[in-house]
Amino acid sequence: MNEFELIHTYLSRHADKLDDECLLGVGDDAAILRPNADADIHISSDMLVGGRHFFTDVRPEDLAHKILAVNLSDMAAMGATPRWALLSAGLPQLDKTWLDAFCNAFFTLADAHQVRLIGGDTTRADWVFNLTIIGQTPRGRALRRDAAQVGDDIWVSGRLGLAAAALDDQWLKVRLPETTFTTCEAQRLRPQARVRLGEALRDIAHAAQDISDGLLQDLNHILHASSCAADIWLEHIPSLPDLQEFAEYHQWILAGGDDYELLFTAPPEQREAVLQAAQASQTPISRIGIVRKGTACRVLTADGSEYLETHQGFDHFA
Ligand code: ADP
Ligand code: MG
């Protein structure tokens, strides 16, 4: 198979899906967009490198899902509606069975979110993917990191630490019971981007961010950008109860990577609206702390004392 065949057979499924906002997709030297003039455009890229972000023997359908899901999660964190994507792939070889599985999963998730693949690039390389996603919000209504205010509640979607626990099992650092591992591994391989929740929070939340490098590290991005501090209640952080017996539990929920849950702040007056947004988007959420004056983030245990063994999250260059 050559590159032309690859593009024509596998990557052109959305080439004919054109409309007033997307005038040209895969097939020319560039795609043409003509977005609504009242929209703000959100653009973001995320790269996944084999051996670093995924095991190169990962199932193609899981890999395709993850590449798109982590980028959808960035749109969710902005309160944006994802619309278009460009996929660049460096593959060591072109294998039809592999490409079929990869593309079926990719387009299944894309179609579920009405995201169109409008371009990309393909080259021979040792497993590297970059996806650029383009989304939109109504003008001026993005959820930004710098908008948290003192007194805000801090909320998180879903359950934290499962992906990190699965990864530690993969690395043989712990041995999870089989059903626990299955649940955690499913979360690690197939994160659910919280796009509907992000959209529903547009006029309700102040600041938002998705958790990819661990709760504390990502919360610190919001606090730093918003010049405030926070108290987090350790016992309120949602996770899988079966994980609590492990010595690594606190590290998993505070600093584990790959959760792709939504972390956001909202004023206490909006509690009811926040809960309604969660219900409307069928997303479980938990209130885990408050934003306060100051510069640091404190993690508090049930008796109000400070939990000090805080690991700060994943840093690729650490
Ligand atoms: P060029 O030589 O102009 O860069 P390419 O041969 O790389 O063109 O790509 C031809 C068309 O196929 C372009 O529209 C490009 O966006 C699209 N394309 C190439 N690779 C991918 C990919 N991995 N995913 C989606 N579209 C792709
Ligand atoms: Mg090219």
GROMACS .gro file of C-alpha atoms and ligand atoms in nm:
model
  346
    1MET     CA    1   0.000   0.000   0.000
    2ASN     CA    2   0.127   0.346  -0.080
    3GLU     CA    3   0.056   0.678   0.086
    4PHE     CA    4  -0.209   0.774  -0.170
    5GLU     CA    5  -0.400   0.452  -0.110
    6LEU     CA    6  -0.376   0.505   0.263
    7ILE     CA    7  -0.527   0.850   0.240
    8HIS     CA    8  -0.791   0.750  -0.014
    9THR     CA    9  -0.895   0.421   0.150
   10TYR     CA   10  -0.857   0.494   0.518
   11LEU     CA   11  -0.849   0.863   0.591
   12SER     CA   12  -1.101   1.016   0.350
   13ARG     CA   13  -1.421   0.904   0.523
   14HIS     CA   14  -1.515   1.262   0.600
   15ALA     CA   15  -1.387   1.414   0.274
   16ASP     CA   16  -1.741   1.455   0.136
   17LYS     CA   17  -1.900   1.572   0.458
   18LEU     CA   18  -1.890   1.940   0.374
   19ASP     CA   19  -2.113   2.221   0.491
   20ASP     CA   20  -2.126   2.600   0.533
   21GLU     CA   21  -1.844   2.595   0.786
   22CYS     CA   22  -1.617   2.333   0.631
   23LEU     CA   23  -1.572   2.401   0.259
   24LEU     CA   24  -1.293   2.153   0.193
   25GLY     CA   25  -1.150   1.861   0.388
   26VAL     CA   26  -0.901   1.580   0.319
   27GLY     CA   27  -0.770   1.572  -0.038
   28ASP     CA   28  -0.629   1.911  -0.125
   29ASP     CA   29  -0.319   2.090   0.000
   30ALA     CA   30  -0.519   2.239   0.284
   31ALA     CA   31  -0.866   2.224   0.435
   32ILE     CA   32  -1.087   2.535   0.425
   33LEU     CA   33  -1.298   2.641   0.723
   34ARG     CA   34  -1.539   2.931   0.736
   35PRO     CA   35  -1.648   2.939   1.099
   36ASN     CA   36  -1.942   3.133   1.227
   37ALA     CA   37  -1.837   3.493   1.296
   38ASP     CA   38  -1.990   3.485   1.647
   39ALA     CA   39  -1.772   3.194   1.756
   40ASP     CA   40  -1.437   3.190   1.927
   41ILE     CA   41  -1.211   2.925   1.776
   42HIS     CA   42  -1.016   2.693   2.006
   43ILE     CA   43  -0.713   2.505   1.871
   44SER     CA   44  -0.503   2.253   2.054
   45SER     CA   45  -0.257   1.972   1.977
   46ASP     CA   46  -0.153   1.668   2.173
   47MET     CA   47   0.123   1.431   2.080
   48LEU     CA   48   0.146   1.063   2.172
   49VAL     CA   49   0.480   0.890   2.137
   50GLY     CA   50   0.519   0.512   2.134
   51GLY     CA   51   0.709   0.379   2.433
   52ARG     CA   52   0.641   0.699   2.624
   53HIS     CA   53   0.265   0.753   2.613
   54PHE     CA   54   0.158   0.410   2.494
   55PHE     CA   55   0.297   0.058   2.464
   56THR     CA   56   0.365  -0.004   2.094
   57ASP     CA   57   0.179  -0.337   2.112
   58VAL     CA   58  -0.139  -0.153   2.221
   59ARG     CA   59  -0.451  -0.258   2.033
   60PRO     CA   60  -0.499  -0.017   1.738
   61GLU     CA   61  -0.860   0.052   1.840
   62ASP     CA   62  -0.752   0.158   2.189
   63LEU     CA   63  -0.474   0.376   2.051
   64ALA     CA   64  -0.707   0.550   1.805
   65HIS     CA   65  -0.958   0.613   2.081
   66LYS     CA   66  -0.698   0.760   2.311
   67ILE     CA   67  -0.542   0.991   2.053
   68LEU     CA   68  -0.874   1.151   1.985
   69ALA     CA   69  -1.008   1.133   2.343
   70VAL     CA   70  -0.715   1.321   2.498
   71ASN     CA   71  -0.767   1.602   2.250
   72LEU     CA   72  -1.143   1.605   2.301
   73SER     CA   73  -1.062   1.639   2.669
   74ASP     CA   74  -0.872   1.962   2.599
   75MET     CA   75  -1.180   2.100   2.426
   76ALA     CA   76  -1.397   1.990   2.719
   77ALA     CA   77  -1.164   2.178   2.951
   78MET     CA   78  -1.229   2.498   2.755
   79GLY     CA   79  -1.605   2.444   2.747
   80ALA     CA   80  -1.561   2.419   2.370
   81THR     CA   81  -1.749   2.208   2.118
   82PRO     CA   82  -1.494   2.007   1.917
   83ARG     CA   83  -1.557   2.033   1.542
   84TRP     CA   84  -1.256   1.941   1.326
   85ALA     CA   85  -0.935   1.740   1.360
   86LEU     CA   86  -0.604   1.695   1.179
   87LEU     CA   87  -0.416   1.373   1.242
   88SER     CA   88  -0.044   1.334   1.178
   89ALA     CA   89   0.091   0.984   1.206
   90GLY     CA   90   0.442   0.841   1.198
   91LEU     CA   91   0.406   0.467   1.141
   92PRO     CA   92   0.683   0.207   1.100
   93GLN     CA   93   0.478   0.019   0.836
   94LEU     CA   94   0.133   0.018   0.677
   95ASP     CA   95  -0.060  -0.288   0.785
   96LYS     CA   96  -0.415  -0.324   0.655
   97THR     CA   97  -0.557  -0.512   0.952
   98TRP     CA   98  -0.404  -0.261   1.189
   99LEU     CA   99  -0.526   0.039   0.986
  100ASP     CA  100  -0.879  -0.101   0.959
  101ALA     CA  101  -0.906  -0.139   1.335
  102PHE     CA  102  -0.742   0.197   1.400
  103CYS     CA  103  -0.961   0.389   1.156
  104ASN     CA  104  -1.286   0.219   1.258
  105ALA     CA  105  -1.228   0.318   1.621
  106PHE     CA  106  -1.109   0.666   1.529
  107PHE     CA  107  -1.410   0.746   1.312
  108THR     CA  108  -1.651   0.587   1.560
  109LEU     CA  109  -1.542   0.827   1.832
  110ALA     CA  110  -1.516   1.120   1.589
  111ASP     CA  111  -1.868   1.057   1.462
  112ALA     CA  112  -2.002   1.025   1.816
  113HIS     CA  113  -1.882   1.382   1.877
  114GLN     CA  114  -1.956   1.504   1.522
  115VAL     CA  115  -1.587   1.584   1.476
  116ARG     CA  116  -1.461   1.574   1.116
  117LEU     CA  117  -1.115   1.467   1.011
  118ILE     CA  118  -1.011   1.741   0.767
  119GLY     CA  119  -0.643   1.668   0.714
  120GLY     CA  120  -0.311   1.560   0.850
  121ASP     CA  121   0.014   1.412   0.740
  122THR     CA  122   0.154   1.061   0.723
  123THR     CA  123   0.513   0.954   0.727
  124ARG     CA  124   0.728   0.653   0.807
  125ALA     CA  125   0.854   0.688   1.162
  126ASP     CA  126   0.872   0.493   1.481
  127TRP     CA  127   0.523   0.539   1.633
  128VAL     CA  128   0.436   0.897   1.684
  129PHE     CA  129   0.097   1.066   1.657
  130ASN     CA  130  -0.007   1.425   1.674
  131LEU     CA  131  -0.366   1.532   1.666
  132THR     CA  132  -0.473   1.891   1.624
  133ILE     CA  133  -0.827   1.963   1.727
  134ILE     CA  134  -1.030   2.271   1.647
  135GLY     CA  135  -1.342   2.362   1.841
  136GLN     CA  136  -1.557   2.658   1.919
  137THR     CA  137  -1.748   2.838   2.190
  138PRO     CA  138  -1.990   3.124   2.157
  139ARG     CA  139  -1.785   3.443   2.168
  140GLY     CA  140  -1.623   3.515   2.505
  141ARG     CA  141  -1.762   3.211   2.684
  142ALA     CA  142  -1.457   2.986   2.715
  143LEU     CA  143  -1.366   2.827   3.048
  144ARG     CA  144  -1.014   2.946   3.113
  145ARG     CA  145  -0.755   2.852   3.374
  146ASP     CA  146  -0.716   3.207   3.496
  147ALA     CA  147  -1.075   3.264   3.605
  148ALA     CA  148  -1.092   3.095   3.947
  149GLN     CA  149  -1.205   3.321   4.232
  150VAL     CA  150  -1.154   3.309   4.606
  151GLY     CA  151  -1.450   3.127   4.763
  152ASP     CA  152  -1.517   2.904   4.459
  153ASP     CA  153  -1.598   2.539   4.511
  154ILE     CA  154  -1.358   2.296   4.345
  155TRP     CA  155  -1.520   2.010   4.156
  156VAL     CA  156  -1.396   1.708   3.969
  157SER     CA  157  -1.572   1.468   3.733
  158GLY     CA  158  -1.553   1.088   3.741
  159ARG     CA  159  -1.300   0.896   3.949
  160LEU     CA  160  -0.929   0.966   3.983
  161GLY     CA  161  -0.624   0.741   4.003
  162LEU     CA  162  -0.754   0.442   3.809
  163ALA     CA  163  -0.525   0.487   3.508
  164ALA     CA  164  -0.222   0.530   3.733
  165ALA     CA  165  -0.311   0.217   3.929
  166ALA     CA  166  -0.346   0.018   3.605
  167LEU     CA  167  -0.011   0.146   3.486
  168ASP     CA  168   0.161   0.049   3.813
  169ASP     CA  169   0.014  -0.298   3.768
  170GLN     CA  170   0.150  -0.308   3.412
  171TRP     CA  171   0.491  -0.210   3.545
  172LEU     CA  172   0.458  -0.486   3.810
  173LYS     CA  173   0.484  -0.235   4.094
  174VAL     CA  174   0.154  -0.359   4.240
  175ARG     CA  175  -0.074  -0.654   4.181
  176LEU     CA  176  -0.439  -0.543   4.159
  177PRO     CA  177  -0.721  -0.798   4.195
  178GLU     CA  178  -0.828  -0.901   3.846
  179THR     CA  179  -1.165  -0.723   3.836
  180THR     CA  180  -1.009  -0.407   3.980
  181PHE     CA  181  -0.738  -0.417   3.716
  182THR     CA  182  -0.997  -0.462   3.441
  183THR     CA  183  -1.186  -0.153   3.556
  184CYS     CA  184  -0.870   0.055   3.590
  185GLU     CA  185  -0.720  -0.061   3.261
  186ALA     CA  186  -1.042   0.024   3.078
  187GLN     CA  187  -1.018   0.375   3.219
  188ARG     CA  188  -0.650   0.401   3.119
  189LEU     CA  189  -0.707   0.281   2.763
  190ARG     CA  190  -1.041   0.444   2.695
  191PRO     CA  191  -1.071   0.775   2.878
  192GLN     CA  192  -1.408   0.947   2.835
  193ALA     CA  193  -1.363   1.308   2.736
  194ARG     CA  194  -1.610   1.518   2.934
  195VAL     CA  195  -1.718   1.730   2.638
  196ARG     CA  196  -2.087   1.752   2.726
  197LEU     CA  197  -2.010   1.853   3.082
  198GLY     CA  198  -1.768   2.123   2.964
  199GLU     CA  199  -2.032   2.268   2.733
  200ALA     CA  200  -2.296   2.256   3.005
  201LEU     CA  201  -2.066   2.445   3.245
  202ARG     CA  202  -2.001   2.741   3.011
  203ASP     CA  203  -2.211   2.995   3.196
  204ILE     CA  204  -2.175   2.833   3.536
  205ALA     CA  205  -1.812   2.748   3.608
  206HIS     CA  206  -1.531   3.000   3.650
  207ALA     CA  207  -1.209   2.810   3.568
  208ALA     CA  208  -1.159   2.464   3.421
  209GLN     CA  209  -0.881   2.229   3.321
  210ASP     CA  210  -0.860   1.862   3.237
  211ILE     CA  211  -0.655   1.634   3.458
  212SER     CA  212  -0.384   1.467   3.253
  213ASP     CA  213  -0.078   1.499   3.476
  214GLY     CA  214  -0.234   1.445   3.818
  215LEU     CA  215  -0.485   1.638   4.029
  216LEU     CA  216  -0.239   1.851   4.227
  217GLN     CA  217  -0.024   1.948   3.934
  218ASP     CA  218  -0.321   2.042   3.718
  219LEU     CA  219  -0.498   2.222   4.001
  220ASN     CA  220  -0.181   2.421   4.051
  221HIS     CA  221  -0.205   2.543   3.693
  222ILE     CA  222  -0.546   2.694   3.771
  223LEU     CA  223  -0.428   2.839   4.103
  224HIS     CA  224  -0.117   2.987   3.953
  225ALA     CA  225  -0.302   3.138   3.658
  226SER     CA  226  -0.572   3.274   3.890
  227SER     CA  227  -0.334   3.390   4.167
  228CYS     CA  228  -0.504   3.201   4.447
  229ALA     CA  229  -0.469   2.897   4.671
  230ALA     CA  230  -0.686   2.599   4.761
  231ASP     CA  231  -0.781   2.346   5.023
  232ILE     CA  232  -0.849   1.995   4.895
  233TRP     CA  233  -1.026   1.740   5.113
  234LEU     CA  234  -0.846   1.410   5.069
  235GLU     CA  235  -1.147   1.194   5.167
  236HIS     CA  236  -1.369   1.368   4.912
  237ILE     CA  237  -1.156   1.282   4.611
  238PRO     CA  238  -1.356   1.025   4.412
  239SER     CA  239  -1.182   0.700   4.320
  240LEU     CA  240  -1.238   0.326   4.318
  241PRO     CA  241  -1.289   0.206   4.679
  242ASP     CA  242  -1.090  -0.113   4.604
  243LEU     CA  243  -0.777   0.096   4.553
  244GLN     CA  244  -0.776   0.239   4.905
  245GLU     CA  245  -0.597  -0.056   5.061
  246PHE     CA  246  -0.286   0.006   4.851
  247ALA     CA  247   0.006   0.211   4.984
  248GLU     CA  248   0.013   0.399   4.651
  249TYR     CA  249  -0.352   0.509   4.679
  250HIS     CA  250  -0.288   0.872   4.772
  251GLN     CA  251  -0.022   0.907   4.509
  252TRP     CA  252  -0.259   0.764   4.247
  253ILE     CA  253  -0.543   1.003   4.325
  254LEU     CA  254  -0.330   1.313   4.388
  255ALA     CA  255  -0.060   1.271   4.128
  256GLY     CA  256  -0.157   0.987   3.893
  257GLY     CA  257  -0.159   1.078   3.526
  258ASP     CA  258  -0.399   1.001   3.241
  259ASP     CA  259  -0.728   1.057   3.424
  260TYR     CA  260  -0.873   1.297   3.165
  261GLU     CA  261  -1.137   1.408   3.409
  262LEU     CA  262  -1.259   1.767   3.430
  263LEU     CA  263  -1.143   1.985   3.718
  264PHE     CA  264  -1.333   2.311   3.759
  265THR     CA  265  -1.423   2.584   4.001
  266ALA     CA  266  -1.761   2.751   4.042
  267PRO     CA  267  -1.910   2.991   4.294
  268PRO     CA  268  -2.114   2.830   4.577
  269GLU     CA  269  -2.429   3.011   4.451
  270GLN     CA  270  -2.403   2.791   4.141
  271ARG     CA  271  -2.402   2.457   4.325
  272GLU     CA  272  -2.749   2.365   4.209
  273ALA     CA  273  -2.668   2.469   3.851
  274VAL     CA  274  -2.345   2.268   3.858
  275LEU     CA  275  -2.532   1.958   3.975
  276GLN     CA  276  -2.791   2.010   3.701
  277ALA     CA  277  -2.517   2.044   3.438
  278ALA     CA  278  -2.368   1.717   3.562
  279GLN     CA  279  -2.704   1.546   3.548
  280ALA     CA  280  -2.784   1.683   3.203
  281SER     CA  281  -2.452   1.553   3.072
  282GLN     CA  282  -2.483   1.227   3.270
  283THR     CA  283  -2.147   1.284   3.433
  284PRO     CA  284  -2.075   1.201   3.797
  285ILE     CA  285  -1.908   1.490   3.979
  286SER     CA  286  -1.772   1.550   4.330
  287ARG     CA  287  -1.700   1.865   4.529
  288ILE     CA  288  -1.347   1.824   4.663
  289GLY     CA  289  -1.236   2.159   4.803
  290ILE     CA  290  -1.241   2.536   4.798
  291VAL     CA  291  -1.038   2.817   4.647
  292ARG     CA  292  -0.891   3.055   4.905
  293LYS     CA  293  -0.648   3.345   4.929
  294GLY     CA  294  -0.279   3.263   4.921
  295THR     CA  295  -0.035   3.082   4.701
  296ALA     CA  296  -0.023   2.711   4.784
  297CYS     CA  297  -0.251   2.411   4.770
  298ARG     CA  298  -0.318   2.229   5.098
  299VAL     CA  299  -0.448   1.874   5.113
  300LEU     CA  300  -0.650   1.815   5.431
  301THR     CA  301  -0.737   1.483   5.592
  302ALA     CA  302  -1.072   1.410   5.762
  303ASP     CA  303  -0.960   1.552   6.099
  304GLY     CA  304  -0.856   1.879   5.933
  305SER     CA  305  -0.483   1.818   5.957
  306GLU     CA  306  -0.263   1.871   5.658
  307TYR     CA  307  -0.155   1.575   5.444
  308LEU     CA  308   0.206   1.642   5.361
  309GLU     CA  309   0.336   1.361   5.145
  310THR     CA  310   0.218   1.534   4.834
  311HIS     CA  311   0.365   1.415   4.511
  312GLN     CA  312   0.340   1.681   4.249
  313GLY     CA  313   0.238   1.489   3.939
  314PHE     CA  314   0.399   1.384   3.619
  315ASP     CA  315   0.658   1.602   3.452
  316HIS     CA  316   0.808   1.469   3.129
  317PHE     CA  317   1.136   1.646   3.188
  318ALA     CA  318   1.173   1.571   3.559
  319ADP     P1  319   0.090   1.729   0.074
  319ADP     O1  320   0.192   1.657  -0.008
  319ADP     O2  321   0.025   1.844   0.008
  319ADP     O3  322   0.133   1.756   0.214
  319ADP     P2  323  -0.025   1.482   0.148
  319ADP     O4  324   0.001   1.384   0.039
  319ADP     O5  325   0.057   1.480   0.270
  319ADP     O6  326  -0.031   1.626   0.082
  319ADP     O7  327  -0.177   1.470   0.191
  319ADP     C1  328  -0.280   1.470   0.095
  319ADP     C2  329  -0.411   1.494   0.165
  319ADP     O8  330  -0.433   1.392   0.260
  319ADP     C3  331  -0.413   1.626   0.241
  319ADP     O9  332  -0.544   1.679   0.230
  319ADP     C4  333  -0.385   1.584   0.382
  319ADP    O10  334  -0.442   1.675   0.474
  319ADP     C5  335  -0.447   1.447   0.388
  319ADP     N1  336  -0.380   1.358   0.485
  319ADP     C6  337  -0.256   1.308   0.480
  319ADP     N2  338  -0.228   1.233   0.589
  319ADP     C7  339  -0.339   1.236   0.665
  319ADP     C8  340  -0.375   1.182   0.790
  319ADP     N3  341  -0.291   1.106   0.863
  319ADP     N4  342  -0.499   1.208   0.838
  319ADP     C9  343  -0.585   1.284   0.767
  319ADP     N5  344  -0.558   1.339   0.650
  319ADP    C10  345  -0.436   1.316   0.598
  320MG      MG  346   0.184   1.624   0.362
   0.00000   0.00000   0.00000
